[in-house]
Short mmCIF file of C-alpha atoms in Angstrom, two decimals:
data_model
loop_
_atom_site.label_atom_id
_atom_site.label_comp_id
_atom_site.label_asym_id
_atom_site.label_seq_id
_atom_site.Cartn_x
_atom_site.Cartn_y
_atom_site.Cartn_z
CA GLN P 1088 56.76 -77.11 28.24
CA VAL P 1089 57.23 -74.99 25.09
CA GLN P 1090 55.90 -71.74 23.90
CA LEU P 1091 55.83 -70.91 20.46
CA VAL P 1092 54.74 -67.27 19.17
CA GLU P 1093 54.20 -66.74 15.48
CA SER P 1094 54.56 -63.18 13.83
CA GLY P 1095 54.72 -61.53 10.34
CA GLY P 1096 51.41 -62.23 9.22
CA GLY P 1097 49.42 -59.47 7.22
CA LEU P 1098 47.31 -58.52 4.15
CA VAL P 1099 49.49 -58.72 0.73
CA GLN P 1100 48.36 -58.65 -2.95
CA ALA P 1101 48.60 -61.85 -4.90
CA GLY P 1102 52.22 -62.30 -6.25
CA GLU P 1103 53.90 -60.51 -3.19
CA SER P 1104 55.78 -62.17 -0.27
CA LEU P 1105 55.70 -62.31 3.27
CA ARG P 1106 58.07 -63.92 5.99
CA LEU P 1107 56.75 -65.56 8.99
CA SER P 1108 58.63 -65.98 12.07
CA CYS P 1109 58.08 -68.45 15.13
CA ALA P 1110 59.93 -67.84 18.26
CA ALA P 1111 60.36 -70.74 20.74
CA SER P 1112 61.02 -70.75 24.41
CA GLY P 1113 61.07 -73.30 27.25
CA ARG P 1114 62.86 -76.32 25.96
CA THR P 1115 65.90 -77.16 23.83
CA PHE P 1116 64.63 -75.79 20.37
CA SER P 1117 67.43 -77.33 18.49
CA SER P 1118 66.46 -80.91 19.50
CA TYR P 1119 62.97 -80.73 17.72
CA HIS P 1120 61.66 -80.71 14.18
CA MET P 1121 59.45 -77.82 13.34
CA GLY P 1122 56.79 -77.73 11.05
CA TRP P 1123 54.19 -74.97 9.60
CA PHE P 1124 50.46 -75.54 9.24
CA ARG P 1125 47.76 -73.54 7.90
CA GLN P 1126 43.99 -73.39 8.25
CA ALA P 1127 41.44 -71.70 6.14
CA PRO P 1128 37.75 -70.92 7.55
CA GLY P 1129 35.76 -73.95 7.29
CA LYS P 1130 38.76 -76.22 6.32
CA GLU P 1131 41.01 -78.71 8.00
CA ARG P 1132 44.28 -77.70 9.24
CA GLU P 1133 46.65 -78.35 6.45
CA PHE P 1134 50.45 -79.29 6.54
CA VAL P 1135 52.71 -76.84 4.74
CA ALA P 1136 56.47 -77.48 5.57
CA GLU P 1137 58.70 -79.18 8.18
CA ILE P 1138 62.40 -78.68 8.78
CA HIS P 1139 64.52 -81.12 10.46
CA TRP P 1140 66.29 -80.06 13.80
CA SER P 1141 69.64 -79.76 12.16
CA GLY P 1142 68.20 -77.35 9.31
CA SER P 1143 69.60 -79.74 6.67
CA LEU P 1144 66.48 -81.44 5.44
CA THR P 1145 63.10 -79.90 4.39
CA TYR P 1146 59.77 -81.17 3.37
CA TYR P 1147 56.97 -79.32 1.62
CA THR P 1148 53.41 -80.07 0.62
CA ASP P 1149 53.11 -80.00 -3.15
CA SER P 1150 51.11 -76.61 -3.44
CA VAL P 1151 53.99 -74.62 -1.98
CA LYS P 1152 57.01 -76.33 -3.41
CA GLY P 1153 59.24 -73.77 -5.22
CA ARG P 1154 57.40 -70.79 -3.64
CA PHE P 1155 57.75 -71.38 0.13
CA THR P 1156 60.89 -71.85 2.07
CA ILE P 1157 61.16 -72.98 5.72
CA SER P 1158 64.43 -72.32 7.68
CA ARG P 1159 65.56 -72.18 11.07
CA ASP P 1160 68.13 -70.49 13.15
CA ASN P 1161 68.83 -72.49 16.37
CA ALA P 1162 70.95 -69.87 17.90
CA LYS P 1163 67.78 -67.54 17.94
CA ASN P 1164 65.29 -70.33 18.71
CA THR P 1165 63.41 -69.26 15.76
CA VAL P 1166 61.88 -71.04 12.61
CA TYR P 1167 60.81 -69.01 9.37
CA LEU P 1168 58.55 -69.48 6.58
CA GLU P 1169 59.51 -67.33 3.52
CA MET P 1170 56.45 -67.10 1.14
CA ASN P 1171 56.90 -65.86 -2.37
CA SER P 1172 54.40 -65.54 -5.11
CA LEU P 1173 51.53 -65.69 -2.93
CA LYS P 1174 48.09 -66.84 -4.15
CA ARG P 1175 44.61 -66.13 -2.98
CA GLU P 1176 44.40 -69.84 -2.01
CA ASP P 1177 47.38 -69.15 0.49
CA THR P 1178 44.98 -67.16 2.74
CA ALA P 1179 44.81 -68.77 6.02
CA ASN P 1180 45.86 -68.56 9.61
CA TYR P 1181 49.32 -70.10 9.73
CA TYR P 1182 50.57 -71.94 12.79
CA CYS P 1183 54.03 -73.28 13.82
CA ALA P 1184 54.40 -76.56 15.77
CA SER P 1185 57.16 -78.80 17.12
CA SER P 1186 57.30 -82.56 16.56
CA PRO P 1187 59.71 -85.42 17.71
CA LEU P 1188 59.18 -86.89 14.36
CA TYR P 1189 60.64 -86.25 10.82
CA VAL P 1190 58.71 -86.38 8.30
CA ALA P 1191 55.54 -85.65 10.13
CA THR P 1192 52.60 -84.30 8.09
CA LYS P 1193 49.66 -84.95 10.45
CA ALA P 1194 48.72 -82.41 13.01
CA SER P 1195 48.49 -85.23 15.69
CA ASP P 1196 52.38 -85.78 14.97
CA TYR P 1197 53.00 -82.32 16.62
CA ASP P 1198 53.00 -81.68 20.31
CA TYR P 1199 53.20 -77.87 20.81
CA TRP P 1200 51.46 -75.35 18.67
CA GLY P 1201 51.69 -71.49 18.56
CA GLN P 1202 48.56 -69.34 18.56
CA GLY P 1203 48.72 -68.63 14.78
CA THR P 1204 49.22 -65.49 12.56
CA GLN P 1205 46.77 -64.53 9.96
CA VAL P 1206 47.93 -64.31 6.06
CA THR P 1207 45.32 -62.63 3.89
CA VAL P 1208 46.15 -62.54 0.07
CA SER P 1209 44.04 -60.28 -2.04
CA SER P 1210 44.00 -60.38 -5.86
#
């Protein structure tokens, strides 16, 4: 069993930045790959980024490449998503999740999920 708790969401203007955090507890965090997904109202949950358990490999969906950075601190059992140059289309509820697979871009590849944190970008 694992618990994931996201934080850091909020309301920002287009072009601004936010950093999301996801704190994990309940199992060996450093053994699992971690991902971020997002879901906008009326849309499917969408893969955003994933980081290898070692922190040395990352993978992004094309729409966020060059703007978002995923990182992790295994000593703190935390994964981060640094989001820069935010756009209105980045507005969504953002979820972190754990997976035994790398690269994993489907929600079904992930076994534990947080409750989400809302990011709203206004123009």
